[in-house]
Short mmCIF file of C-alpha atoms in Angstrom, two decimals:
data_model
loop_
_atom_site.label_atom_id
_atom_site.label_comp_id
_atom_site.label_asym_id
_atom_site.label_seq_id
_atom_site.Cartn_x
_atom_site.Cartn_y
_atom_site.Cartn_z
CA MET A 118 -17.05 -7.79 4.76
CA LEU A 119 -17.29 -8.98 8.37
CA GLU A 120 -18.43 -12.38 7.13
CA TRP A 121 -15.39 -12.59 4.86
CA LYS A 122 -13.04 -11.57 7.69
CA HIS A 123 -14.30 -14.21 10.11
CA GLU A 124 -14.92 -17.06 7.69
CA SER A 125 -11.86 -16.61 5.50
CA ASN A 126 -9.47 -16.08 8.40
CA GLY A 127 -6.70 -15.07 6.00
CA LYS A 128 -7.29 -17.82 3.42
CA THR A 129 -8.45 -15.34 0.75
CA ALA A 130 -8.14 -11.67 -0.13
CA LEU A 131 -11.26 -9.55 -0.59
CA LEU A 132 -11.66 -7.68 -3.87
CA ILE A 133 -14.29 -4.92 -3.86
CA GLU A 134 -15.32 -3.85 -7.36
CA GLY A 135 -17.42 -0.85 -8.22
CA ALA A 136 -17.65 2.25 -10.34
CA ARG A 137 -15.41 5.21 -9.66
CA ARG A 138 -16.63 7.49 -6.85
CA VAL A 139 -19.05 4.88 -5.51
CA GLY A 140 -17.34 4.96 -2.10
CA LYS A 141 -15.08 1.90 -2.15
CA SER A 142 -12.02 3.61 -0.66
CA THR A 143 -13.96 5.29 2.15
CA LEU A 144 -15.72 2.05 3.03
CA VAL A 145 -12.52 -0.02 3.14
CA ARG A 146 -10.59 2.53 5.19
CA GLN A 147 -13.38 2.75 7.76
CA PHE A 148 -13.61 -1.05 7.92
CA ALA A 149 -9.85 -1.31 8.41
CA LYS A 150 -9.95 1.24 11.25
CA ASN A 151 -12.87 -0.47 12.96
CA GLU A 152 -11.89 -4.12 12.62
CA TYR A 153 -8.08 -4.28 12.83
CA LYS A 154 -5.37 -3.19 15.21
CA THR A 155 -3.38 -1.57 12.39
CA PHE A 156 -3.63 -1.24 8.62
CA ALA A 157 -1.31 -0.31 5.78
CA LEU A 158 -2.71 1.49 2.76
CA PHE A 159 -1.31 1.47 -0.76
CA ASP A 160 -3.22 3.88 -3.01
CA PHE A 161 -2.02 2.98 -6.49
CA SER A 162 -3.64 6.04 -8.03
CA LYS A 163 -0.79 8.03 -6.48
CA ALA A 164 1.70 5.47 -5.16
CA SER A 165 5.40 6.38 -5.23
CA GLU A 166 7.91 4.38 -7.25
CA GLU A 167 9.39 3.12 -4.00
CA GLU A 168 6.00 1.73 -2.96
CA LYS A 169 5.55 0.02 -6.33
CA LYS A 170 9.06 -1.49 -6.29
CA LEU A 171 8.21 -3.20 -3.02
CA PHE A 172 6.11 -5.76 -4.94
CA ASN A 173 8.78 -6.68 -7.48
CA ASP A 174 10.49 -9.23 -5.22
CA LEU A 175 8.54 -11.53 -2.91
CA SER A 176 11.21 -14.23 -2.59
CA ASP A 177 11.89 -13.37 1.07
CA MET A 178 8.67 -12.54 2.93
CA ASP A 179 10.39 -11.49 6.15
CA TYR A 180 12.47 -8.97 4.19
CA PHE A 181 9.34 -7.81 2.31
CA PHE A 182 7.39 -7.09 5.50
CA ASN A 183 10.34 -5.38 7.17
CA ARG A 184 10.58 -3.03 4.19
CA LEU A 185 6.80 -2.47 4.36
CA ARG A 186 7.02 -1.58 8.08
CA LEU A 187 9.71 0.99 7.40
CA LEU A 188 8.00 2.38 4.31
CA LYS A 189 4.62 2.84 6.00
CA GLY A 190 5.90 3.49 9.52
CA ILE A 191 3.47 1.10 11.20
CA ALA A 192 3.62 -2.01 13.34
CA LEU A 193 2.30 -5.25 11.83
CA TYR A 194 0.44 -7.77 14.00
CA GLU A 195 -0.24 -11.29 12.78
CA ARG A 196 -3.98 -11.79 12.09
CA GLU A 197 -4.65 -8.28 13.44
CA THR A 198 -3.36 -6.19 10.53
CA VAL A 199 -4.95 -5.65 7.13
CA ILE A 200 -3.07 -4.40 4.08
CA VAL A 201 -5.22 -2.42 1.65
CA PHE A 202 -4.52 -2.16 -2.10
CA ASP A 203 -6.64 0.79 -3.26
CA GLU A 204 -7.27 1.18 -7.03
CA VAL A 205 -5.24 -1.98 -7.57
CA GLN A 206 -6.08 -2.04 -11.29
CA MET A 207 -3.58 0.78 -11.74
CA TYR A 208 -0.70 -1.47 -10.69
CA PRO A 209 -1.45 -5.08 -11.73
CA THR A 210 1.85 -6.36 -10.28
CA ALA A 211 0.46 -5.76 -6.80
CA ARG A 212 -2.66 -7.73 -7.63
CA GLN A 213 -0.54 -10.63 -8.82
CA ALA A 214 1.35 -10.51 -5.49
CA ILE A 215 -1.85 -11.40 -3.63
CA LYS A 216 -1.30 -15.11 -4.28
CA ALA A 217 2.03 -15.19 -2.42
CA LEU A 218 0.86 -12.81 0.30
CA VAL A 219 -2.25 -14.87 1.09
CA GLU A 220 -0.21 -18.07 1.12
CA ASP A 221 2.09 -16.45 3.67
CA GLY A 222 -0.97 -16.13 5.92
CA ARG A 223 0.16 -13.52 8.43
CA TYR A 224 -2.15 -10.68 7.48
CA ASP A 225 -5.42 -9.91 5.72
CA TYR A 226 -5.66 -8.19 2.33
CA ILE A 227 -8.40 -6.06 0.79
CA GLU A 228 -8.29 -4.72 -2.77
CA THR A 229 -10.49 -2.14 -4.43
CA GLY A 230 -10.75 -1.64 -8.14
CA SER A 231 -12.64 -0.06 -11.00
CA LEU A 232 -12.62 -1.51 -14.52
CA ILE A 233 -10.73 -4.29 -12.77
CA SER A 234 -10.94 -7.02 -15.40
CA ILE A 235 -10.38 -5.05 -18.56
CA HIS A 236 -8.11 -7.30 -20.60
CA LYS A 237 -5.26 -4.87 -21.04
CA ASN A 238 -5.04 -4.35 -17.26
CA VAL A 239 -4.43 -8.05 -16.53
CA ARG A 240 -3.00 -9.51 -19.71
CA ASN A 241 0.55 -9.80 -18.33
CA ILE A 242 -0.24 -11.08 -14.84
CA ILE A 243 -1.57 -14.21 -13.23
CA ILE A 244 -4.94 -13.35 -11.69
CA PRO A 245 -4.93 -14.78 -8.17
CA SER A 246 -7.47 -17.49 -7.44
CA GLU A 247 -7.26 -16.54 -3.77
CA GLU A 248 -9.68 -13.62 -4.23
CA GLU A 249 -13.26 -13.31 -3.08
CA THR A 250 -15.20 -10.60 -4.89
CA LEU A 251 -17.85 -8.20 -3.62
CA GLU A 252 -19.61 -5.77 -5.94
CA MET A 253 -20.40 -2.31 -4.60
CA TYR A 254 -23.24 -0.22 -6.01
CA PRO A 255 -24.48 3.34 -5.48
CA MET A 256 -26.39 3.80 -2.24
CA ASP A 257 -29.76 2.10 -2.42
CA TYR A 258 -32.93 3.78 -1.19
CA GLU A 259 -32.60 2.42 2.34
CA GLU A 260 -29.00 3.65 2.61
CA PHE A 261 -30.05 7.02 1.19
CA MET A 262 -32.70 7.38 3.88
CA TRP A 263 -30.18 6.42 6.57
CA ALA A 264 -27.87 9.15 5.28
CA LEU A 265 -30.71 11.67 5.65
CA GLY A 266 -31.20 10.54 9.25
CA ASP A 267 -34.39 8.55 8.55
CA GLU A 268 -34.14 5.04 9.97
CA GLY A 269 -37.88 4.45 10.31
CA THR A 270 -39.42 4.74 6.85
CA ILE A 271 -38.00 1.53 5.40
CA ASP A 272 -39.16 -0.45 8.45
CA LEU A 273 -42.67 0.92 7.87
CA LEU A 274 -42.45 -0.13 4.22
CA ARG A 275 -41.41 -3.62 5.26
CA GLU A 276 -44.30 -3.91 7.67
CA ALA A 277 -46.80 -2.68 5.07
CA TRP A 278 -45.41 -5.06 2.47
CA GLN A 279 -45.57 -8.04 4.82
CA LYS A 280 -49.21 -7.20 5.62
CA GLN A 281 -49.99 -6.29 1.99
CA ARG A 282 -51.50 -3.06 3.19
CA GLY A 283 -51.21 0.40 1.65
CA PHE A 284 -50.78 3.73 3.43
CA GLY A 285 -53.58 5.77 1.89
CA ASP A 286 -53.22 8.45 -0.75
CA ALA A 287 -52.01 11.26 1.52
CA VAL A 288 -49.15 9.24 3.03
CA ASN A 289 -48.33 7.80 -0.39
CA ARG A 290 -47.85 11.34 -1.74
CA LYS A 291 -45.37 12.06 1.05
CA LEU A 292 -43.50 8.80 0.43
CA MET A 293 -43.35 9.57 -3.28
CA ARG A 294 -41.90 13.03 -2.57
CA ASP A 295 -39.15 11.39 -0.54
CA PHE A 296 -38.47 8.85 -3.27
CA ARG A 297 -38.38 11.49 -6.02
CA LEU A 298 -35.66 13.24 -4.02
CA TYR A 299 -33.65 9.99 -4.16
CA MET A 300 -34.14 9.89 -7.93
CA LEU A 301 -32.84 13.45 -8.28
CA VAL A 302 -29.87 13.19 -5.93
CA GLY A 303 -28.99 9.57 -6.65
CA GLY A 304 -26.81 7.25 -4.60
CA MET A 305 -23.29 8.47 -5.30
CA PRO A 306 -21.85 9.34 -1.85
CA GLN A 307 -20.41 12.70 -2.93
CA ALA A 308 -23.77 13.80 -4.32
CA VAL A 309 -25.63 12.63 -1.22
CA SER A 310 -23.13 14.39 1.05
CA LYS A 311 -23.46 17.61 -0.94
CA TYR A 312 -27.24 17.50 -0.62
CA ILE A 313 -27.05 16.91 3.14
CA ASP A 314 -24.64 19.83 3.52
CA THR A 315 -26.42 22.33 1.26
CA LYS A 316 -29.97 21.11 0.47
CA ASN A 317 -29.18 22.67 -2.91
CA LEU A 318 -29.94 20.55 -5.99
CA ALA A 319 -27.90 22.88 -8.23
CA ALA A 320 -24.81 22.16 -6.10
CA VAL A 321 -25.63 18.43 -6.25
CA ASP A 322 -25.92 18.64 -10.04
CA LYS A 323 -22.43 20.13 -10.25
CA VAL A 324 -21.02 17.18 -8.26
CA LYS A 325 -22.75 14.73 -10.58
CA ARG A 326 -21.40 16.51 -13.67
CA ASP A 327 -17.89 16.15 -12.27
CA ILE A 328 -18.44 12.41 -11.81
CA ILE A 329 -19.77 12.03 -15.36
CA ARG A 330 -16.72 13.89 -16.72
CA LEU A 331 -14.52 11.48 -14.78
CA TYR A 332 -16.34 8.53 -16.38
CA ARG A 333 -15.96 10.07 -19.82
CA ASN A 334 -12.23 10.47 -19.26
CA ASP A 335 -11.95 6.89 -18.05
CA PHE A 336 -13.75 5.57 -21.14
CA GLN A 337 -11.49 7.68 -23.35
CA LYS A 338 -8.38 6.20 -21.72
CA ILE A 339 -9.42 2.57 -22.20
CA ASP A 340 -11.11 3.02 -25.57
CA LYS A 341 -9.24 5.40 -27.83
CA THR A 342 -11.95 5.15 -30.51
CA GLY A 343 -14.34 7.12 -28.30
CA LYS A 344 -17.14 4.66 -29.02
CA ALA A 345 -17.63 3.53 -25.42
CA MET A 346 -17.99 7.13 -24.32
CA ALA A 347 -20.47 7.84 -27.14
CA LEU A 348 -22.57 4.81 -26.19
CA PHE A 349 -22.61 5.89 -22.54
CA MET A 350 -23.67 9.44 -23.36
CA ALA A 351 -26.45 8.14 -25.65
CA ILE A 352 -28.25 6.06 -23.01
CA PRO A 353 -30.88 8.67 -21.98
CA SER A 354 -31.78 9.55 -25.57
CA GLN A 355 -32.06 5.89 -26.48
CA LEU A 356 -34.42 5.19 -23.58
CA ALA A 357 -36.44 8.28 -24.49
CA THR A 358 -37.35 6.74 -27.86
CA ASN A 359 -39.15 3.91 -26.03
CA ALA A 360 -37.60 1.46 -28.48
CA ASN A 361 -37.54 -2.21 -27.55
CA ARG A 362 -33.74 -2.35 -27.75
CA PHE A 363 -30.62 -0.19 -27.72
CA HIS A 364 -29.50 0.81 -31.22
CA PRO A 365 -25.71 1.38 -31.21
CA SER A 366 -25.71 2.61 -34.81
CA VAL A 367 -27.53 5.77 -33.70
CA ALA A 368 -24.60 6.70 -31.44
CA ILE A 369 -21.55 5.32 -33.26
CA ASP A 370 -20.42 4.35 -36.72
CA LYS A 371 -21.00 0.82 -37.93
CA THR A 372 -18.95 -1.49 -35.72
CA ARG A 373 -18.10 -5.16 -36.06
CA ALA A 374 -20.18 -7.39 -33.79
CA GLU A 375 -17.14 -8.67 -31.91
CA GLN A 376 -15.84 -5.15 -31.24
CA LEU A 377 -19.30 -4.00 -30.15
CA ASP A 378 -19.59 -6.97 -27.76
CA ASN A 379 -16.25 -6.02 -26.23
CA LEU A 380 -17.38 -2.40 -25.80
CA ILE A 381 -20.61 -3.44 -24.05
CA PHE A 382 -18.68 -5.87 -21.84
CA MET A 383 -16.23 -3.14 -20.92
CA MET A 384 -19.01 -0.71 -20.03
CA GLN A 385 -20.83 -3.33 -17.98
CA ASP A 386 -17.61 -4.30 -16.26
CA SER A 387 -16.99 -0.67 -15.30
CA LYS A 388 -20.17 -0.81 -13.16
CA THR A 389 -21.26 2.52 -14.64
CA VAL A 390 -24.13 0.92 -16.58
CA ASN A 391 -26.71 -1.80 -16.06
CA VAL A 392 -27.44 -3.93 -19.12
CA CYS A 393 -30.84 -5.61 -19.53
CA TYR A 394 -30.91 -8.45 -22.08
CA HIS A 395 -33.85 -9.78 -24.04
CA ALA A 396 -34.87 -13.28 -22.91
CA ASN A 397 -35.82 -15.14 -26.07
CA ASP A 398 -37.44 -17.99 -24.11
CA PRO A 399 -38.49 -16.62 -20.71
CA ASN A 400 -38.09 -19.42 -18.23
CA VAL A 401 -36.19 -20.25 -15.07
CA GLY A 402 -32.53 -19.71 -15.88
CA LEU A 403 -33.18 -16.54 -17.87
CA GLY A 404 -29.52 -16.22 -18.78
CA LEU A 405 -29.73 -19.41 -20.86
CA SER A 406 -31.98 -17.71 -23.41
CA ALA A 407 -30.50 -14.22 -23.20
CA ASN A 408 -30.07 -12.55 -26.58
CA ARG A 409 -26.74 -10.73 -26.31
CA ALA A 410 -27.52 -8.78 -29.47
CA ALA A 411 -30.79 -7.34 -28.09
CA TYR A 412 -30.45 -5.29 -24.94
CA LYS A 413 -31.24 -2.06 -23.16
CA MET A 414 -28.74 0.00 -21.20
CA PHE A 415 -29.38 2.02 -18.07
CA ILE A 416 -27.11 4.31 -16.08
CA ALA A 417 -26.12 2.59 -12.84
CA ASP A 418 -27.11 5.63 -10.78
CA THR A 419 -30.36 7.44 -11.55
CA GLY A 420 -29.06 10.70 -10.09
CA LEU A 421 -26.34 10.65 -12.75
CA PHE A 422 -28.96 9.68 -15.33
CA VAL A 423 -31.05 12.79 -14.54
CA THR A 424 -28.00 14.99 -15.07
CA LEU A 425 -26.85 13.15 -18.19
CA ALA A 426 -30.30 13.35 -19.80
CA PHE A 427 -29.87 17.13 -20.08
CA TRP A 428 -26.11 17.22 -20.30
CA ASP A 429 -25.97 20.15 -22.73
CA LYS A 430 -28.36 22.30 -20.69
CA SER A 431 -27.88 24.10 -17.40
CA PHE A 432 -29.36 22.85 -14.16
CA THR A 433 -32.20 25.36 -14.38
CA ASN A 434 -33.16 24.05 -17.83
CA ASN A 435 -33.25 20.41 -16.76
CA ILE A 436 -36.98 19.76 -16.88
CA ILE A 437 -36.65 16.43 -15.08
CA TYR A 438 -35.67 18.27 -11.89
CA GLN A 439 -38.60 20.61 -12.27
CA LYS A 440 -41.20 18.00 -13.11
CA LEU A 441 -40.08 15.45 -10.54
CA LEU A 442 -40.12 18.05 -7.79
CA ASN A 443 -43.61 19.13 -8.89
CA ASP A 444 -44.83 15.56 -9.36
CA SER A 445 -45.67 16.29 -12.98
CA LEU A 446 -43.37 13.92 -14.85
CA SER A 447 -45.10 13.22 -18.15
CA VAL A 448 -45.35 9.87 -19.86
CA ASN A 449 -42.59 10.77 -22.31
CA LEU A 450 -40.22 11.17 -19.36
CA GLY A 451 -41.24 7.83 -17.85
CA TYR A 452 -37.90 6.32 -18.78
CA VAL A 453 -36.49 7.96 -15.63
CA TYR A 454 -38.62 5.59 -13.56
CA GLU A 455 -37.51 2.66 -15.69
CA ASN A 456 -33.88 3.54 -14.98
CA VAL A 457 -34.39 3.70 -11.21
CA VAL A 458 -36.26 0.38 -11.24
CA ALA A 459 -33.30 -1.19 -13.05
CA GLN A 460 -30.95 0.31 -10.45
CA MET A 461 -33.02 -1.00 -7.53
CA LEU A 462 -33.33 -4.50 -8.97
CA VAL A 463 -29.58 -4.75 -9.53
CA ALA A 464 -28.85 -3.45 -6.02
CA ALA A 465 -31.07 -6.26 -4.69
CA GLY A 466 -28.92 -8.84 -6.50
CA ASN A 467 -30.95 -9.42 -9.66
CA ASN A 468 -29.70 -9.75 -13.22
CA LEU A 469 -31.80 -7.79 -15.72
CA PHE A 470 -33.93 -9.32 -18.47
CA TYR A 471 -36.94 -8.16 -20.48
CA TYR A 472 -39.29 -9.70 -23.03
CA THR A 473 -41.17 -8.45 -26.09
CA PHE A 474 -43.69 -10.28 -28.27
CA PRO A 475 -46.14 -9.21 -31.00
CA ASP A 476 -49.91 -8.91 -30.65
CA ALA A 477 -52.42 -9.86 -33.34
CA ASN A 478 -51.82 -6.52 -35.09
CA LYS A 479 -48.05 -7.03 -35.04
CA HIS A 480 -47.53 -4.36 -32.42
CA ASN A 481 -45.28 -5.31 -29.55
CA TYR A 482 -46.16 -6.10 -25.98
CA GLU A 483 -43.23 -5.47 -23.67
CA VAL A 484 -42.55 -6.75 -20.16
CA ASP A 485 -40.03 -4.26 -18.79
CA PHE A 486 -38.28 -6.65 -16.38
CA LEU A 487 -38.38 -10.36 -15.62
CA LEU A 488 -37.25 -11.80 -12.31
CA SER A 489 -36.54 -15.45 -11.68
CA VAL A 490 -37.81 -16.39 -8.22
CA GLY A 491 -37.53 -20.04 -7.24
CA ALA A 492 -38.97 -22.10 -10.08
CA LYS A 493 -41.18 -19.30 -11.43
CA LEU A 494 -41.02 -15.93 -13.17
CA CYS A 495 -42.17 -12.53 -11.91
CA PRO A 496 -42.97 -10.07 -14.72
CA ILE A 497 -42.73 -6.34 -13.96
CA GLU A 498 -44.25 -3.46 -15.90
CA VAL A 499 -43.24 0.13 -15.05
CA LYS A 500 -45.57 3.14 -15.27
CA SER A 501 -44.53 6.71 -14.51
CA GLU A 502 -47.99 7.82 -13.42
CA GLY A 503 -51.15 6.04 -12.36
CA TYR A 504 -52.40 3.11 -14.36
CA LYS A 505 -55.19 2.41 -16.78
CA SER A 506 -54.24 -1.09 -17.77
CA HIS A 507 -51.44 -3.64 -17.61
CA ARG A 508 -52.07 -5.35 -20.90
CA SER A 509 -48.48 -6.46 -21.46
CA ILE A 510 -48.36 -8.35 -18.17
CA ASP A 511 -51.81 -9.85 -18.75
CA GLU A 512 -50.90 -11.15 -22.19
CA PHE A 513 -47.52 -12.42 -20.97
CA CYS A 514 -49.22 -14.34 -18.16
CA LYS A 515 -51.68 -15.89 -20.62
CA LYS A 516 -48.83 -16.91 -22.91
CA PHE A 517 -46.69 -18.38 -20.12
CA SER A 518 -49.26 -19.15 -17.44
CA SER A 519 -47.44 -22.19 -16.09
CA ARG A 520 -44.23 -20.23 -15.60
CA VAL A 521 -45.55 -17.22 -13.69
CA SER A 522 -45.99 -16.68 -9.98
CA SER A 523 -46.31 -13.06 -8.80
CA ARG A 524 -46.81 -10.20 -11.23
CA TYR A 525 -46.21 -6.51 -10.55
CA LEU A 526 -47.17 -3.17 -12.01
CA VAL A 527 -44.69 -0.67 -10.53
CA TYR A 528 -46.18 2.82 -10.42
CA THR A 529 -46.56 5.98 -8.33
CA LYS A 530 -49.81 5.30 -6.47
CA ASP A 531 -50.59 3.39 -3.27
CA LEU A 532 -50.32 -0.39 -2.87
CA ARG A 533 -53.35 -2.08 -4.42
CA HIS A 534 -54.33 -5.34 -6.07
CA ASP A 535 -56.05 -5.72 -9.43
CA LYS A 536 -57.00 -9.39 -9.54
CA GLU A 537 -53.69 -11.30 -9.76
CA THR A 538 -51.58 -8.19 -10.37
CA THR A 539 -49.98 -6.33 -7.47
CA MET A 540 -49.95 -2.59 -8.05
CA LEU A 541 -46.70 -1.74 -6.32
CA PRO A 542 -45.64 1.81 -5.40
CA ILE A 543 -42.13 2.26 -6.70
CA TYR A 544 -40.60 2.95 -3.29
CA MET A 545 -41.71 -0.52 -2.15
CA LEU A 546 -39.23 -2.10 -4.56
CA ALA A 547 -36.75 -1.42 -1.76
CA VAL A 548 -38.37 -4.22 0.27
CA LEU A 549 -39.70 -6.48 -2.50
CA ASN A 550 -37.16 -9.24 -1.80
CA ASP A 551 -38.08 -9.23 1.90
CA LYS A 552 -41.36 -11.03 1.38
#
């Protein structure tokens, strides 16, 4: 955000997109307080009719800003004031006004939005080209540790990763306990704050259930068929089957391909899910061979995923909480680790792809995630416990030997190497891109 402020110097507005309750409003307000002399806030989730009418006539900018001063009761300073449009998707006319306001050049503008590019929200406006977009995600592991007052652990992970040196089994167990807490609480700011205040996972679970209900209501508003909501709620059960793709027909009635594509796009655009597509021809430029009809879906925040997986049961009957806390998560609950790996990869700026291929007996090998790094690929296999083998990665690397650089087995034990494969403790994904 600071980079945008200094480099743009009023030439563009900043649009921050992210899921509901991910902390966009809090972030922008704090930034406005810290970096500007004054700021004006329009919260379109509860804006008055008078505030909305302000944007209906921009023919006289001096008159517009005089009305804004009176309406908000603040002084405006050229190049030292920012005007914030919070939840701008709820009043598209204000978003359209950005073009004229940026051209005027006196002040800076920041927008926040959820489900910002759903067609029906923008169909009657001209989307301004003067926007720069930042995507905001749930707190990553480093941010979670900061929130808990720990500013040293991630630096130690970075140092160990740079030196390719593990910590030993005892320290690894402690680091895994810390990471499992992140998996249970998640990265939604309200949930993290509740944990810091209470240290009570039952209270945290209640916060997460409220957020999931909010998402369900949002999906219901933008998709009256209820199919988007049904697909969202089905994600944990679909991952639990260990199938090599998401099967929409299990969750919803038969749906035309075009309508289904629109539903998946809408869910992805809401930032509540992460979609991982099958790469038919794994190579640099994975998106070029992505199969849009074969995909997996993950919840964007693993804390929400843990709650959603046992939605119809009480907190005390959610066995993921129990087993993660006791470090006894069984193989059939390993999809929780797969979800958090997806979340961490996306937070680091990666798009998600996977690859399956048959063995001689027509069973499938599956590489859980593929990263494109430089001119090569990095295959990743995820295990919820220790490891016995990494056959899928081995066979993938034989099949595409000229395309592969590093290869990783992500698991729960200490950093080790097994020939060409790096056995990576899951918490080290937080610093993987630092090498």
